[in-house]
N, CA, C and O atoms as a CHARMM CRD file, in Angstrom:
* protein
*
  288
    1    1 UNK  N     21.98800  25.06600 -15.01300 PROA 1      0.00000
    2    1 UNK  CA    21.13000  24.72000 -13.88500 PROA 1      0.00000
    3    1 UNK  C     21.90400  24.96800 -12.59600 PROA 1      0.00000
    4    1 UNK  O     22.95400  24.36900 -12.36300 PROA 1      0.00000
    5    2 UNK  N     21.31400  25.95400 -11.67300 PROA 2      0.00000
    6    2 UNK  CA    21.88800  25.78000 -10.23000 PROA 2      0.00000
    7    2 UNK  C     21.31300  25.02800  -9.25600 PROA 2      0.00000
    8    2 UNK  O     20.15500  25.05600  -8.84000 PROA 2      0.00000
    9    3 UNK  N     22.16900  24.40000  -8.95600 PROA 3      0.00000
   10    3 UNK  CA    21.84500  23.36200  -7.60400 PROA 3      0.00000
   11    3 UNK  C     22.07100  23.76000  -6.24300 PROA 3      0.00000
   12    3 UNK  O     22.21900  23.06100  -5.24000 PROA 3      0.00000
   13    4 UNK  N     22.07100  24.64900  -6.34400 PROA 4      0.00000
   14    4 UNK  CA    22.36400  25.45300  -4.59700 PROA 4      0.00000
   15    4 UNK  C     20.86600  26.47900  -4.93000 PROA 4      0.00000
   16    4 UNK  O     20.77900  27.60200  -4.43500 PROA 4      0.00000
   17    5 UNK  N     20.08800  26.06900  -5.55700 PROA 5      0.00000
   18    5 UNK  CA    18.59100  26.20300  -5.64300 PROA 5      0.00000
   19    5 UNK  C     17.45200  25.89800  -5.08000 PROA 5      0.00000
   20    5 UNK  O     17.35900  24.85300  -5.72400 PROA 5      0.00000
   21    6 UNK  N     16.69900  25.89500  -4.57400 PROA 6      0.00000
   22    6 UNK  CA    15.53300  25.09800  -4.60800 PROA 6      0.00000
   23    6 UNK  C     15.84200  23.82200  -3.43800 PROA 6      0.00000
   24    6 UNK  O     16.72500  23.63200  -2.60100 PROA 6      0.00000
   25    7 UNK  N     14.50400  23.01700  -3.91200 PROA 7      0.00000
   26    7 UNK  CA    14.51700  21.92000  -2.56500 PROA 7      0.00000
   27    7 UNK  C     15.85400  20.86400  -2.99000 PROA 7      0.00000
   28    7 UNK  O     16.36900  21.03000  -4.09500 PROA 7      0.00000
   29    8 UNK  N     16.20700  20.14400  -2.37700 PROA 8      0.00000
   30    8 UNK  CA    17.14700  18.96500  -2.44500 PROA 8      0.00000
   31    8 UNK  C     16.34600  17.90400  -1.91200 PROA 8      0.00000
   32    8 UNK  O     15.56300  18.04500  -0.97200 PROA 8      0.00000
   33    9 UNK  N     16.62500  16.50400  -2.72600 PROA 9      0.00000
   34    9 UNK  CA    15.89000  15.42200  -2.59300 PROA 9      0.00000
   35    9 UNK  C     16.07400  14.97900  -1.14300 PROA 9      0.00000
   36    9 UNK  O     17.13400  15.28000  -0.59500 PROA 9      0.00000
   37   10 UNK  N     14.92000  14.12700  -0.30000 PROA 10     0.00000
   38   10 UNK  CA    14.55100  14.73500   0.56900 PROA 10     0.00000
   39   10 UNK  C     14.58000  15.36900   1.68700 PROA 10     0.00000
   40   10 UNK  O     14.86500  14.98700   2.82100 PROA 10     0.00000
   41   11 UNK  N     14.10700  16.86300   1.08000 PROA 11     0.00000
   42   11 UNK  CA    13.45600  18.08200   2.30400 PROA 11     0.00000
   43   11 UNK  C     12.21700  17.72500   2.03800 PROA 11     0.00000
   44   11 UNK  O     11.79200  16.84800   1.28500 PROA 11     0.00000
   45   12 UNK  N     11.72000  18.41300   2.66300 PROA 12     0.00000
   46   12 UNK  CA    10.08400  18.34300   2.75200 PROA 12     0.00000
   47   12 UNK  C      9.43400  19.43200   2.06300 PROA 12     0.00000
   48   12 UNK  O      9.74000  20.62400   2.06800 PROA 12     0.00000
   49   13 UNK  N      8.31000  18.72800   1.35800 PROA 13     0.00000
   50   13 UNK  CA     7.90700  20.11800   0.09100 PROA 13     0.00000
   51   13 UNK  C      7.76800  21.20700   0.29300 PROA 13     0.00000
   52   13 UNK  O      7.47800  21.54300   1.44100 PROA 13     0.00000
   53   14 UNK  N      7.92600  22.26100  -0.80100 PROA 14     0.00000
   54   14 UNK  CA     7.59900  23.65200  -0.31300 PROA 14     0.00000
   55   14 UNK  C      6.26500  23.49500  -0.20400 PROA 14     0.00000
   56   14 UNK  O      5.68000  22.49200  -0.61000 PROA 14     0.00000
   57   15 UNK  N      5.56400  24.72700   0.49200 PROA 15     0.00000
   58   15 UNK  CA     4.38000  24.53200   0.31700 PROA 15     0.00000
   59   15 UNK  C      3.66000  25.00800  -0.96800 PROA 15     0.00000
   60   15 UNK  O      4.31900  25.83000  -1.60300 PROA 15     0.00000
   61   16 UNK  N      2.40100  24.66400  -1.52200 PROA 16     0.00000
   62   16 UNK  CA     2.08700  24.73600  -2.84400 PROA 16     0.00000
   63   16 UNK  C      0.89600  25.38600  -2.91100 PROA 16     0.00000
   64   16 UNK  O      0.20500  24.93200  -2.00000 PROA 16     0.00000
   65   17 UNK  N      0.31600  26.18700  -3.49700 PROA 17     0.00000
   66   17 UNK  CA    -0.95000  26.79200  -3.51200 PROA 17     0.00000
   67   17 UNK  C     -1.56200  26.61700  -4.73900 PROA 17     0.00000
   68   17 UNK  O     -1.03100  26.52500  -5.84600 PROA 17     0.00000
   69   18 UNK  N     -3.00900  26.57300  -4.36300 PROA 18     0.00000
   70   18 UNK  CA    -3.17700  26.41800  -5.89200 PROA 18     0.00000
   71   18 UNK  C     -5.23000  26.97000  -5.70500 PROA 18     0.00000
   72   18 UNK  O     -6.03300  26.71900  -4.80600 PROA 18     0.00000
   73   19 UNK  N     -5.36300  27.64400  -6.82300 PROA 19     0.00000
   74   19 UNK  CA    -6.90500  28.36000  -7.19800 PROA 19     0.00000
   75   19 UNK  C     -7.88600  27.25800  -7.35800 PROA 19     0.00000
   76   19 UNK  O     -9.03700  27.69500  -7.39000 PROA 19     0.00000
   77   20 UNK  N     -7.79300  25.86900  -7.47800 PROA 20     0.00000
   78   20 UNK  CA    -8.44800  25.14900  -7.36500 PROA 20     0.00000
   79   20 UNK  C     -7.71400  23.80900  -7.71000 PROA 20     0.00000
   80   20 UNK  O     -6.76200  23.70100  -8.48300 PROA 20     0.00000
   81   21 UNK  N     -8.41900  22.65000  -6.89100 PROA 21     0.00000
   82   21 UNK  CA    -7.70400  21.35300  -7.52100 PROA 21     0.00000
   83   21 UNK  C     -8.85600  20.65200  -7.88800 PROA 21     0.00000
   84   21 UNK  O     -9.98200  21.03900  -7.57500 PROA 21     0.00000
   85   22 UNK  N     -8.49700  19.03500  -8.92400 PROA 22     0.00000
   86   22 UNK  CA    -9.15200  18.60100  -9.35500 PROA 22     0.00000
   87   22 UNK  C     -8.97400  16.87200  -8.65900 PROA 22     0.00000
   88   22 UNK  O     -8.13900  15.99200  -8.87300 PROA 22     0.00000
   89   23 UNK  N     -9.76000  16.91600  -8.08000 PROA 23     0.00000
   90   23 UNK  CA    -9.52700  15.56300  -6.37200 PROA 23     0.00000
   91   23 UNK  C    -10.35600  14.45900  -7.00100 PROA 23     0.00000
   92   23 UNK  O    -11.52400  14.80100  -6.81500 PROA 23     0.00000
   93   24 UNK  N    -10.33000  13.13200  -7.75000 PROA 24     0.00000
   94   24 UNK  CA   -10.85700  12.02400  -7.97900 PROA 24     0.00000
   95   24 UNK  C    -11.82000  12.09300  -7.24000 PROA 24     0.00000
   96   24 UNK  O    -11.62500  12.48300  -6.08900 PROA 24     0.00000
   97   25 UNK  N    -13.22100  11.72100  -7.69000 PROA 25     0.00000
   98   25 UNK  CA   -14.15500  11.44000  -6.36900 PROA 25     0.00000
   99   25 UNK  C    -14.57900  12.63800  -5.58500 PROA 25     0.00000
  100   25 UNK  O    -15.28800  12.63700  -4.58000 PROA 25     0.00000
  101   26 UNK  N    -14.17100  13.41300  -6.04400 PROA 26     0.00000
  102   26 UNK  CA   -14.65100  14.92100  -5.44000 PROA 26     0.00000
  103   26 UNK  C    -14.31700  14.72900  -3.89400 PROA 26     0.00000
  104   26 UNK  O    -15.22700  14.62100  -3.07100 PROA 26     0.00000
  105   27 UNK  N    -13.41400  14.70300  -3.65400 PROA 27     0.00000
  106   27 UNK  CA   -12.65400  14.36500  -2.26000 PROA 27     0.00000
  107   27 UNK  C    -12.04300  15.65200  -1.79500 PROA 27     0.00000
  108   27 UNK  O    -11.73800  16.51800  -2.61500 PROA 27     0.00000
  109   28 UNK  N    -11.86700  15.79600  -0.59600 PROA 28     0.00000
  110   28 UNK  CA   -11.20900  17.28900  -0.19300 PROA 28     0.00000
  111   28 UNK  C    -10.15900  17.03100  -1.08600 PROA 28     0.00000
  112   28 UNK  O     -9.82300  16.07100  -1.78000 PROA 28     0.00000
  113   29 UNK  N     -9.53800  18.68800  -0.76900 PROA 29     0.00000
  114   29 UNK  CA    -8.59700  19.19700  -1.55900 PROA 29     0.00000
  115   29 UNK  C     -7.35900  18.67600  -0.72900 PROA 29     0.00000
  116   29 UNK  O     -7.60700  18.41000   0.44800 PROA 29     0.00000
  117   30 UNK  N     -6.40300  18.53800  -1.05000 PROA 30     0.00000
  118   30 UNK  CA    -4.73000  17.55400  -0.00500 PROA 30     0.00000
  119   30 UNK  C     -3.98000  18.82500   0.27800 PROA 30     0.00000
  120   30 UNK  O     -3.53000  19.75600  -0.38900 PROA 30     0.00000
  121   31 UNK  N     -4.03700  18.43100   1.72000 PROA 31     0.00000
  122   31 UNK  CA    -3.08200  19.35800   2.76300 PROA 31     0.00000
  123   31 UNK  C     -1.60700  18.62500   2.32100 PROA 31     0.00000
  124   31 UNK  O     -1.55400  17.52100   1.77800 PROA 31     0.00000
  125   32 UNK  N     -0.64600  19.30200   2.59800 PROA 32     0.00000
  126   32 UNK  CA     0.79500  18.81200   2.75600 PROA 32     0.00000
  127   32 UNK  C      1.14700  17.48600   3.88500 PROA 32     0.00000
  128   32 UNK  O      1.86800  16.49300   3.98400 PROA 32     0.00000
  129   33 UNK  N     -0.07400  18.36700   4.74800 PROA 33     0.00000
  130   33 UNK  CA     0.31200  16.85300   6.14900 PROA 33     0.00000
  131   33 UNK  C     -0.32200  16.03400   6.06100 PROA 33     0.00000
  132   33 UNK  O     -0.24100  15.15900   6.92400 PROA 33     0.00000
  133   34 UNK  N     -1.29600  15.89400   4.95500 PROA 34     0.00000
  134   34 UNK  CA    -2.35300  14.81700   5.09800 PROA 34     0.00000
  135   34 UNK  C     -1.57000  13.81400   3.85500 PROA 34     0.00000
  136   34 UNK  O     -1.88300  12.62400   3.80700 PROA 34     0.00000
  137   35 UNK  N     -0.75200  14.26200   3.06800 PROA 35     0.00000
  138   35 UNK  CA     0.25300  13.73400   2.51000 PROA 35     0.00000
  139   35 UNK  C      1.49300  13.29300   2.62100 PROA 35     0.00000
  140   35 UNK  O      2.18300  12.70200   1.79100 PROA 35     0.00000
  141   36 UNK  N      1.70500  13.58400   3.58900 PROA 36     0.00000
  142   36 UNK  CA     3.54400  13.10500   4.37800 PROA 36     0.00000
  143   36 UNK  C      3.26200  11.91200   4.45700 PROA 36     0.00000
  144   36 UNK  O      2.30500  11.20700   4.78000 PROA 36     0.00000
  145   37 UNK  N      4.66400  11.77700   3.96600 PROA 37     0.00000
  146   37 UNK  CA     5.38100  10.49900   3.77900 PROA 37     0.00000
  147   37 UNK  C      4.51600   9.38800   2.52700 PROA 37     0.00000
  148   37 UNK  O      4.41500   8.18000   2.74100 PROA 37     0.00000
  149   38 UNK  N      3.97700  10.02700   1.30100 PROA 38     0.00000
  150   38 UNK  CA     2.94600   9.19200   0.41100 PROA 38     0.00000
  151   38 UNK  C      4.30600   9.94900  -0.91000 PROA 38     0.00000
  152   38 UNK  O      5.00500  10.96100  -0.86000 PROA 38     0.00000
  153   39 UNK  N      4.17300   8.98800  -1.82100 PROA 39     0.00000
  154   39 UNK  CA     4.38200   9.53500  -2.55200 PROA 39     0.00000
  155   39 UNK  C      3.56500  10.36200  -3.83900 PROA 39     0.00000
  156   39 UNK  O      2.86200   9.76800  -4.65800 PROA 39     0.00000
  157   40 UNK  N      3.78000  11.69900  -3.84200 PROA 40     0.00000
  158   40 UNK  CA     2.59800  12.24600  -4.74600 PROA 40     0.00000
  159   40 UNK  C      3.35400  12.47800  -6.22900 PROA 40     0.00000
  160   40 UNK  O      4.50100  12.73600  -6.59600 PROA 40     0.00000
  161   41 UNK  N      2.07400  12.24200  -6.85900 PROA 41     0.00000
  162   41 UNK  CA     2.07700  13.06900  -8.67400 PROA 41     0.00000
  163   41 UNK  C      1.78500  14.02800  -8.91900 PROA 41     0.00000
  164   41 UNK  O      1.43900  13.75600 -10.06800 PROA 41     0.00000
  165   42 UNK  N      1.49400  15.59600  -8.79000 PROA 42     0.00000
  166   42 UNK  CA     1.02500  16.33800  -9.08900 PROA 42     0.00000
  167   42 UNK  C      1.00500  17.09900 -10.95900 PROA 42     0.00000
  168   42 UNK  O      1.85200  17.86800 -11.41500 PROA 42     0.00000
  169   43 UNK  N      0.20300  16.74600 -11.43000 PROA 43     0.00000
  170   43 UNK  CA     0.02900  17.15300 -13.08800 PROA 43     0.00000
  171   43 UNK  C     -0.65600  18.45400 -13.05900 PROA 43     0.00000
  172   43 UNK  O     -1.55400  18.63600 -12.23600 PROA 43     0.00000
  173   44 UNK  N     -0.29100  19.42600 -13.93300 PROA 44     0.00000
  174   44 UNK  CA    -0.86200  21.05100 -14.08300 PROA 44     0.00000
  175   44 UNK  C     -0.87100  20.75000 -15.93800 PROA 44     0.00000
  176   44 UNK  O     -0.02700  20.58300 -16.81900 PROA 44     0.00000
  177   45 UNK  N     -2.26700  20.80700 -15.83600 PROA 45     0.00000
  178   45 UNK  CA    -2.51500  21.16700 -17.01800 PROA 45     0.00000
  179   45 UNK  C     -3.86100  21.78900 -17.45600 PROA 45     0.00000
  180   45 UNK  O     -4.46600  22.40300 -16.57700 PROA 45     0.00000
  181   46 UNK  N     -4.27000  21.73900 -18.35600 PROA 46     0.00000
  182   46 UNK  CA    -5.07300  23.22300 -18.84900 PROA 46     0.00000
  183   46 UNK  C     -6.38400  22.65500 -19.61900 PROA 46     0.00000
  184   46 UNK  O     -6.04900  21.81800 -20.45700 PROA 46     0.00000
  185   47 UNK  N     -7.74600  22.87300 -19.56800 PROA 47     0.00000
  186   47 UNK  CA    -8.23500  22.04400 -20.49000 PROA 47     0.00000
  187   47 UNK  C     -8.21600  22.92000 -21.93800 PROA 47     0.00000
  188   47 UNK  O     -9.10800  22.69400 -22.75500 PROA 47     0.00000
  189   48 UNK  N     -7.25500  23.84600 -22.20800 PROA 48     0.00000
  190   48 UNK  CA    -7.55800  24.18700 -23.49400 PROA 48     0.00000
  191   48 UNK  C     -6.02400  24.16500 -24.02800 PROA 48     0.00000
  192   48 UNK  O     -5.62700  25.05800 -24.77700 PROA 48     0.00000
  193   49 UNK  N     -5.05800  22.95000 -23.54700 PROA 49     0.00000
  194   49 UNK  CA    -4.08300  22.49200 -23.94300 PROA 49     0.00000
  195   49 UNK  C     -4.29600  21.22700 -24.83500 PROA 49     0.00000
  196   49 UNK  O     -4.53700  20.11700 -24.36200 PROA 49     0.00000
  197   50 UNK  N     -4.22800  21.39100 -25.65100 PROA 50     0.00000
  198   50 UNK  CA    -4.27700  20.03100 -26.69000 PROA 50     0.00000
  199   50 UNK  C     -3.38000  18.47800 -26.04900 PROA 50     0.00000
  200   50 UNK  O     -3.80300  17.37400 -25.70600 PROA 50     0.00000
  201   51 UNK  N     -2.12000  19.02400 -26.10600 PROA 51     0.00000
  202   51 UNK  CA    -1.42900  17.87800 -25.40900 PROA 51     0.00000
  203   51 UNK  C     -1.73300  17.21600 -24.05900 PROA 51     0.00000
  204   51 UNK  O     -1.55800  16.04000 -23.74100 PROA 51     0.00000
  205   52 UNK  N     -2.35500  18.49000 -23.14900 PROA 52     0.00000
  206   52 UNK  CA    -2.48200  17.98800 -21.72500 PROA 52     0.00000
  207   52 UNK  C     -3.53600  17.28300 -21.77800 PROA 52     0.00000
  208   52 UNK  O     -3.47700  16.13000 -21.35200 PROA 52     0.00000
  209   53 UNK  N     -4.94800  17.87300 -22.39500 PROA 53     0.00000
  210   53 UNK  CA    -6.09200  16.51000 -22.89500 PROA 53     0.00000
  211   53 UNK  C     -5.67800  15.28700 -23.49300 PROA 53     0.00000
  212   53 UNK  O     -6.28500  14.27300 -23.14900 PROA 53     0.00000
  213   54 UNK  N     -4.65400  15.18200 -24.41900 PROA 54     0.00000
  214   54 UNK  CA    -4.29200  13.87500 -24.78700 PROA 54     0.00000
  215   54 UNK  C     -3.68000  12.98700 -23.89700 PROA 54     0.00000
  216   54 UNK  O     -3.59900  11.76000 -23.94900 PROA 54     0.00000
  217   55 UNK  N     -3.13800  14.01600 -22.83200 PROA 55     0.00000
  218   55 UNK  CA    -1.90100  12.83400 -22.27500 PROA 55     0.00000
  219   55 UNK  C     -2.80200  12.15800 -20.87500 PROA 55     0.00000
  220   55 UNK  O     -2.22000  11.26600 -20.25700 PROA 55     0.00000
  221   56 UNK  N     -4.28900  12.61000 -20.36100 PROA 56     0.00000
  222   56 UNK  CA    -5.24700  12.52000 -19.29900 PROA 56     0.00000
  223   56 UNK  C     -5.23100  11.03700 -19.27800 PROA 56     0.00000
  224   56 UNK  O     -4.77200  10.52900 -18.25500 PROA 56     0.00000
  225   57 UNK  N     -5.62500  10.29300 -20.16600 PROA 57     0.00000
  226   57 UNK  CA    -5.72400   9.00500 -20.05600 PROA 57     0.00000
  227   57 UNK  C     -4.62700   8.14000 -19.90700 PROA 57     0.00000
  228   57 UNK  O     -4.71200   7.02100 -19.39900 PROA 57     0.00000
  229   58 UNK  N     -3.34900   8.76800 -20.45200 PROA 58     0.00000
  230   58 UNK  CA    -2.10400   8.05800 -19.37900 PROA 58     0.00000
  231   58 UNK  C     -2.24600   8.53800 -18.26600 PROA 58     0.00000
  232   58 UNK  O     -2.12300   7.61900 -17.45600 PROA 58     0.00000
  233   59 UNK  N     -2.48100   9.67700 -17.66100 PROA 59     0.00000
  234   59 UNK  CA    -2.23900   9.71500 -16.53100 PROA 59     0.00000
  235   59 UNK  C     -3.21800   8.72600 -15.25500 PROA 59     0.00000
  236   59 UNK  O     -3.00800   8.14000 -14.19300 PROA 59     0.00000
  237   60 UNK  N     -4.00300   8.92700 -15.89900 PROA 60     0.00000
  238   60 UNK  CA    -5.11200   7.94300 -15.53700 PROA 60     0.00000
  239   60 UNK  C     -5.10800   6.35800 -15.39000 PROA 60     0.00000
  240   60 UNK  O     -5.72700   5.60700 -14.63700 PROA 60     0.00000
  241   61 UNK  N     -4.01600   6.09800 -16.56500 PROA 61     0.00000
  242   61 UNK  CA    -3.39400   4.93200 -16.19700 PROA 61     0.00000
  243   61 UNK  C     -2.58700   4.66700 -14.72800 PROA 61     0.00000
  244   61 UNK  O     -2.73800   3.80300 -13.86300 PROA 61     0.00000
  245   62 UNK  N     -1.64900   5.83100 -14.85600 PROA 62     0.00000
  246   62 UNK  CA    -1.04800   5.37500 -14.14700 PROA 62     0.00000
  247   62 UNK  C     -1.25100   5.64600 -12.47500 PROA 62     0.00000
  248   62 UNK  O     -0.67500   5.15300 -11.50500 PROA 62     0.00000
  249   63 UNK  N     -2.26000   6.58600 -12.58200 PROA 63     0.00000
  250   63 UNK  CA    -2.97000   6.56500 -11.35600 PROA 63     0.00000
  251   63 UNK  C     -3.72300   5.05200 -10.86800 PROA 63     0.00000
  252   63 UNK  O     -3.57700   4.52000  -9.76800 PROA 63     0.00000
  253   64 UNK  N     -4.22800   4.74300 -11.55800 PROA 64     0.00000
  254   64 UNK  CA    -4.91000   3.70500 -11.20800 PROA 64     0.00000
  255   64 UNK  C     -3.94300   2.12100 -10.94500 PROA 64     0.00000
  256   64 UNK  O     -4.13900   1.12300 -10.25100 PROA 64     0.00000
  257   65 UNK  N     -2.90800   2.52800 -11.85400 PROA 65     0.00000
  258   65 UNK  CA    -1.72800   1.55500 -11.74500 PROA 65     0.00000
  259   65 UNK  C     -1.18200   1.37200 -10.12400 PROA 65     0.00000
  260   65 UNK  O     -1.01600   0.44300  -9.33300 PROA 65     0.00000
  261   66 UNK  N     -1.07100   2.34600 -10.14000 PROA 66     0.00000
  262   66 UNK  CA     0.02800   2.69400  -8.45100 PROA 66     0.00000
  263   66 UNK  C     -0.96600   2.90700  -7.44500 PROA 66     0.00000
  264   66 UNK  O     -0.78900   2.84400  -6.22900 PROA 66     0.00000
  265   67 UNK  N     -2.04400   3.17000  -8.06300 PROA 67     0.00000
  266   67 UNK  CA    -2.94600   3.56100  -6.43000 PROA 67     0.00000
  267   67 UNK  C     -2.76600   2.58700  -5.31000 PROA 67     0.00000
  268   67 UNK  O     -2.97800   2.79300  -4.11500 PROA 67     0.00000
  269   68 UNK  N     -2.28200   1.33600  -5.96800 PROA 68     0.00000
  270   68 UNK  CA    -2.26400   0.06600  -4.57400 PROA 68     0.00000
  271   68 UNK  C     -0.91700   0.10700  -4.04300 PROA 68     0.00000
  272   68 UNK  O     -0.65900  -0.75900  -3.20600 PROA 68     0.00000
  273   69 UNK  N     -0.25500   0.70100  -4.26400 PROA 69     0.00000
  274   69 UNK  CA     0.91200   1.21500  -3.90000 PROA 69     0.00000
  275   69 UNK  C      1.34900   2.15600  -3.07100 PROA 69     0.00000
  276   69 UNK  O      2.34300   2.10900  -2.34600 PROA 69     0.00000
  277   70 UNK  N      0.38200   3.22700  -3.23200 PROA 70     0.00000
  278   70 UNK  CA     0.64300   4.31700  -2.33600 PROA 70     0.00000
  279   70 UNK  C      0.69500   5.21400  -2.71000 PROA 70     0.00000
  280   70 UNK  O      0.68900   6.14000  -1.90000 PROA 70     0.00000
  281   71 UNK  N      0.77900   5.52600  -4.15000 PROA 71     0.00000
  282   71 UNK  CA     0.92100   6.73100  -4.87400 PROA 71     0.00000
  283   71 UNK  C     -0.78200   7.13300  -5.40600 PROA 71     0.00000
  284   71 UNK  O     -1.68100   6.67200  -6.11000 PROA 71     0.00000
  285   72 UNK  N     -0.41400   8.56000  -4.34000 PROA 72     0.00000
  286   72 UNK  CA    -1.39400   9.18000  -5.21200 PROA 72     0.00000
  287   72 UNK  C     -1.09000  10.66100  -5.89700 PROA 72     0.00000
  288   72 UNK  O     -1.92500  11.18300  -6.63600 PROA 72     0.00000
């Protein structure tokens, strides 16, 4: 692993692109600045991944766990 890589804990994120997101509540899609300073989860998974369908409802946990927290 090189560590003269990539971001170092905290810089500020690269920016991220993505072909579509999937927003609770059908809520806009999250800018980088509309996220500063929150802490985020971001999960990539597939619906024709077996594991990533299984693991939805933890994640779901723990979304709902932390949402009063700040994490989204």
């Amino acid at each position: 692993v090189r560590e003269d890589v990539g971001p170092k804990v905290g810089d500020a994120a690269p920016p991220l692109a993505a072909q579509g997101w999937v927003v609770p509540g059908g809520g806009a899609e999250p800018s980088l600045e509309g996220l500063r300073g929150k802490v985020v989860v971001v999960e990539f998974w597939a619906t024709w991944c077996a594991p990533c369908v299984r693991a939805m409802p933890h994640v779901q946990q723990v979304s709902e766990r932390y949402a009063p927290h700040g994490v989204v």
